[in-house]
CSV table of C-alpha atoms in Angstrom, one decimal:
chain,number,residue,atom,x,y,z
A,22,SER,CA,194.3,71.8,40.4
A,23,GLN,CA,197.2,69.9,41.5
A,24,GLN,CA,199.7,71.7,44.4
A,25,GLY,CA,202.9,69.6,43.9
A,26,GLU,CA,204.7,68.4,40.7
A,27,GLU,CA,207.4,65.6,40.5
A,28,ASP,CA,210.8,65.5,38.7
A,29,PRO,CA,211.6,63.5,36.7
A,30,GLN,CA,208.4,61.6,35.7
A,31,ALA,CA,210.1,58.6,35.4
A,32,LEU,CA,213.3,57.2,36.6
A,33,SER,CA,215.1,53.7,35.7
A,34,ILE,CA,218.0,53.0,37.5
A,35,GLN,CA,220.1,49.7,38.7
A,36,GLU,CA,219.4,47.3,41.8
A,37,GLY,CA,221.8,48.9,44.5
A,38,GLU,CA,222.0,52.7,43.0
A,39,ASN,CA,220.5,55.4,45.1
A,40,ALA,CA,217.0,57.1,43.9
A,41,THR,CA,216.6,60.8,43.8
A,42,MET,CA,213.0,62.2,43.0
A,43,ASN,CA,212.2,65.7,43.6
A,44,CYS,CA,208.7,67.9,44.1
A,45,SER,CA,208.0,71.4,43.8
A,46,TYR,CA,205.1,73.4,44.8
A,47,LYS,CA,203.3,76.6,44.3
A,48,THR,CA,202.1,77.8,47.9
A,49,SER,CA,203.1,78.0,51.6
A,50,ILE,CA,202.8,74.8,53.4
A,51,ASN,CA,202.7,73.3,57.0
A,52,ASN,CA,203.7,69.8,55.8
A,53,LEU,CA,204.2,68.0,53.2
A,54,GLN,CA,203.9,64.1,52.7
A,55,TRP,CA,205.5,61.2,50.1
A,56,TYR,CA,203.3,58.2,49.1
A,57,ARG,CA,204.1,54.8,47.3
A,58,GLN,CA,201.9,53.7,44.8
A,59,ASN,CA,202.1,50.0,43.3
A,60,SER,CA,200.6,48.7,40.1
A,61,GLY,CA,198.5,51.3,40.0
A,62,ARG,CA,196.1,50.8,42.8
A,63,GLY,CA,196.2,52.1,46.4
A,64,LEU,CA,198.5,54.2,47.9
A,65,VAL,CA,201.3,53.8,50.6
A,66,HIS,CA,202.6,56.6,53.1
A,67,LEU,CA,205.9,57.2,53.3
A,68,ILE,CA,206.9,59.9,55.6
A,69,LEU,CA,205.6,63.1,56.1
A,70,ILE,CA,208.1,66.0,56.9
A,71,ARG,CA,206.4,69.3,58.7
A,72,SER,CA,207.6,73.0,57.2
A,73,ASN,CA,209.9,73.8,60.2
A,74,GLU,CA,212.0,70.6,59.3
A,75,ARG,CA,215.0,70.3,56.9
A,76,GLU,CA,215.6,66.6,56.7
A,77,LYS,CA,214.0,63.1,57.7
A,78,HIS,CA,214.9,59.7,57.8
A,79,SER,CA,213.0,56.3,57.9
A,80,GLY,CA,214.9,53.2,56.8
A,81,ARG,CA,216.5,53.7,53.8
A,82,LEU,CA,214.4,56.7,53.0
A,83,ARG,CA,215.6,60.4,53.5
A,84,VAL,CA,213.6,63.3,52.5
A,85,THR,CA,214.3,67.0,52.4
A,86,LEU,CA,212.5,70.0,52.2
A,87,ASP,CA,213.6,73.8,51.3
A,88,THR,CA,210.5,76.0,52.3
A,89,SER,CA,212.8,78.9,50.6
A,90,LYS,CA,212.7,76.9,47.2
A,91,LYS,CA,209.4,75.0,48.0
A,92,SER,CA,210.9,71.9,47.1
A,93,SER,CA,211.1,68.6,48.4
A,94,SER,CA,213.3,65.8,47.7
A,95,LEU,CA,212.9,61.8,48.3
A,96,LEU,CA,216.2,59.6,48.2
A,97,ILE,CA,216.1,56.3,48.5
A,98,THR,CA,219.5,54.7,49.5
A,99,ALA,CA,220.5,51.2,47.9
A,100,SER,CA,217.3,50.2,46.1
A,101,ARG,CA,215.7,47.2,45.3
A,102,ALA,CA,213.3,45.6,42.9
A,103,ALA,CA,210.5,46.0,45.1
A,104,ASP,CA,211.1,49.6,45.3
A,105,THR,CA,209.6,49.7,41.7
A,106,ALA,CA,206.7,52.1,41.9
A,107,SER,CA,205.6,55.4,41.4
A,108,TYR,CA,206.1,57.9,44.0
A,109,PHE,CA,203.7,60.8,45.0
A,110,CYS,CA,204.5,64.2,47.3
A,111,ALA,CA,201.2,65.6,48.6
A,112,THR,CA,201.0,69.1,50.3
A,113,ASP,CA,198.4,71.2,52.2
A,114,ALA,CA,196.0,72.6,49.7
A,115,MET,CA,196.2,76.4,49.6
A,116,ASN,CA,195.1,78.1,52.4
A,117,ARG,CA,193.8,74.5,54.2
A,118,ASP,CA,195.0,72.2,56.7
A,119,ASP,CA,192.1,69.5,56.4
A,120,LYS,CA,193.2,67.9,53.0
A,121,ILE,CA,196.2,67.4,50.7
A,122,ILE,CA,196.7,67.7,46.8
A,123,PHE,CA,198.8,64.9,45.1
A,124,GLY,CA,201.3,65.7,42.8
A,125,LYS,CA,201.7,63.9,39.2
A,126,GLY,CA,204.2,61.5,40.3
A,127,THR,CA,207.4,59.7,39.7
A,128,ARG,CA,207.6,56.3,38.2
A,129,LEU,CA,210.6,54.3,39.7
A,130,HIS,CA,211.5,51.2,37.7
A,131,ILE,CA,214.3,49.4,39.6
A,132,LEU,CA,216.7,47.5,36.9
A,133,PRO,CA,217.9,44.0,38.0
B,14,GLY,CA,192.8,45.6,62.3
B,15,ALA,CA,191.4,45.3,58.7
B,16,GLY,CA,192.5,48.3,56.3
B,17,VAL,CA,190.4,50.2,53.8
B,18,SER,CA,188.6,47.9,51.8
B,19,GLN,CA,186.6,49.0,48.2
B,20,THR,CA,183.8,47.5,46.4
B,21,PRO,CA,183.7,46.1,43.6
B,22,SER,CA,187.3,45.8,42.9
B,23,ASN,CA,186.4,46.3,38.7
B,24,LYS,CA,183.2,47.7,37.1
B,25,VAL,CA,182.3,47.8,33.6
B,26,THR,CA,179.2,49.3,32.7
B,27,GLU,CA,177.3,51.1,30.0
B,28,LYS,CA,177.3,54.6,29.2
B,29,GLY,CA,174.4,56.2,31.2
B,30,LYS,CA,174.3,53.8,33.4
B,31,TYR,CA,174.3,54.9,37.3
B,32,VAL,CA,177.1,53.5,39.4
B,33,GLU,CA,177.7,52.7,43.3
B,34,LEU,CA,181.2,52.7,44.2
B,35,ARG,CA,181.5,51.6,48.0
B,36,CYS,CA,184.6,52.3,50.9
B,37,ASP,CA,184.7,50.7,54.1
B,38,PRO,CA,186.9,53.0,56.3
B,39,ILE,CA,189.4,52.2,59.4
B,40,SER,CA,187.1,51.5,62.2
B,41,GLY,CA,187.2,54.9,64.4
B,42,HIS,CA,188.7,57.0,61.6
B,43,THR,CA,186.3,60.1,61.5
B,44,ALA,CA,187.8,61.6,57.8
B,45,LEU,CA,187.1,59.7,54.9
B,46,TYR,CA,188.4,61.0,51.2
B,47,TRP,CA,187.4,60.2,47.5
B,48,TYR,CA,189.7,60.4,44.6
B,49,ARG,CA,189.8,59.7,41.3
B,50,GLN,CA,193.0,58.4,39.5
B,51,SER,CA,193.4,58.5,35.9
B,52,LEU,CA,196.4,56.7,34.1
B,53,GLY,CA,199.3,58.6,34.6
B,54,GLN,CA,198.2,61.3,36.8
B,55,GLY,CA,198.5,61.8,40.5
B,56,PRO,CA,195.1,61.1,42.7
B,57,GLU,CA,192.4,64.1,42.1
B,58,PHE,CA,190.6,65.2,45.3
B,59,LEU,CA,186.7,64.7,44.9
B,60,ILE,CA,184.9,64.8,48.6
B,61,TYR,CA,185.6,64.2,52.0
B,62,PHE,CA,183.6,63.5,54.8
B,63,GLN,CA,184.3,64.4,58.3
B,64,GLY,CA,181.7,62.3,60.2
B,65,THR,CA,178.6,62.0,58.7
B,66,GLY,CA,178.9,65.3,56.6
B,67,ALA,CA,180.6,66.5,53.4
B,68,ALA,CA,183.1,69.0,54.6
B,69,ASP,CA,184.6,69.7,51.2
B,70,ASP,CA,182.8,68.5,48.2
B,71,SER,CA,184.6,71.0,45.7
B,72,GLY,CA,186.7,68.7,43.7
B,73,LEU,CA,183.5,66.8,42.2
B,74,PRO,CA,183.6,67.3,38.9
B,75,ASN,CA,179.7,67.9,38.0
B,76,ASP,CA,176.2,66.9,39.3
B,77,ARG,CA,176.2,63.4,38.3
B,78,PHE,CA,178.0,62.6,40.7
B,79,PHE,CA,177.4,62.5,44.9
B,80,ALA,CA,178.5,61.1,48.0
B,81,VAL,CA,176.9,59.9,51.0
B,82,ARG,CA,178.5,58.6,54.2
B,83,PRO,CA,175.1,58.1,56.5
B,84,GLU,CA,176.6,56.6,59.7
B,85,GLY,CA,179.8,57.9,59.6
B,86,SER,CA,181.5,54.8,58.4
B,87,VAL,CA,180.4,53.3,55.1
B,88,SER,CA,180.6,55.9,52.4
B,89,THR,CA,179.0,55.4,49.1
B,90,LEU,CA,180.4,57.2,45.5
B,91,LYS,CA,177.2,57.3,43.2
B,92,ILE,CA,177.4,58.3,39.9
B,93,GLN,CA,174.9,58.8,37.5
B,94,ARG,CA,174.0,58.9,33.6
B,95,THR,CA,177.7,57.8,33.5
B,96,GLU,CA,180.3,58.9,30.7
B,97,ARG,CA,183.3,57.5,28.9
B,98,GLY,CA,185.4,60.3,30.5
B,99,ASP,CA,184.1,58.8,33.9
B,100,SER,CA,186.7,55.8,33.4
B,101,ALA,CA,189.2,56.1,36.3
B,102,VAL,CA,190.6,54.0,39.4
B,103,TYR,CA,188.6,55.6,41.9
B,104,LEU,CA,190.3,55.6,45.5
B,105,CYS,CA,189.2,56.3,48.5
B,106,ALA,CA,191.0,56.7,51.6
B,107,SER,CA,190.2,57.4,55.5
B,108,SER,CA,192.4,58.9,58.6
B,109,LEU,CA,192.2,59.7,62.2
B,110,ILE,CA,190.8,62.8,61.3
B,111,SER,CA,190.8,65.7,58.7
B,112,SER,CA,194.0,67.1,59.4
B,113,SER,CA,196.6,67.4,56.6
B,114,ASP,CA,199.0,66.2,58.5
B,115,ASN,CA,197.9,63.1,59.5
B,116,GLU,CA,198.3,60.0,57.4
B,117,GLN,CA,195.3,58.4,55.1
B,118,PHE,CA,194.9,55.1,54.5
B,119,PHE,CA,194.4,54.2,50.9
B,120,GLY,CA,191.8,50.7,49.9
B,121,PRO,CA,192.6,49.1,46.4
B,122,GLY,CA,190.6,51.1,44.5
B,123,THR,CA,187.8,50.5,42.7
B,124,ARG,CA,188.5,50.7,38.6
B,125,LEU,CA,185.7,51.9,36.6
B,126,THR,CA,185.0,51.4,32.6
B,127,VAL,CA,182.3,53.2,31.0
B,128,LEU,CA,182.0,51.8,27.5
């Protein structure tokens, strides 16, 4: 079963705007990862945030984690056409630290 | 070095046939994961290997699915008596070790279509 659930399911914004995607999960976690997928093929790791971290940055990406609300957000600033993709959060499986479970993803479309 | 590769990239087969999907992980990665992804869904965990052994096969949907990794490197996912519902993209990923705080590196996937 899936642990994380992304919201919204789909998002369209103008190039240059910021895009925010959210992920909610059900059980306690050790860490949470965000991945990007282009054209329904292989996923690319974007960023990992640990349960004792609240915010992390990588280039134009900003990830927050609120363990009390069991939620995370991914912010992409100054969006570009190349950011058009599906974005997935992945968390530890329940009581496991050796595998991750993916959500259903947010499909982001950047309009020119 | 080279990333994760998967062959074939596309496979079309008829209902009831047997198929094998291959994954070549990144050299030196001890953990190898198989996922299945249907349209509009996230990757669904199938099985993972730590070295040569299947550490967790709880995601395999039924006994028609089987995977091996005999030498701790290349892995093959085998599906017997394929059904139309098996149609999906099958993704393989590898990581240095089997830990949830390790980045997984994904292959491009094999798109399986069962007619």
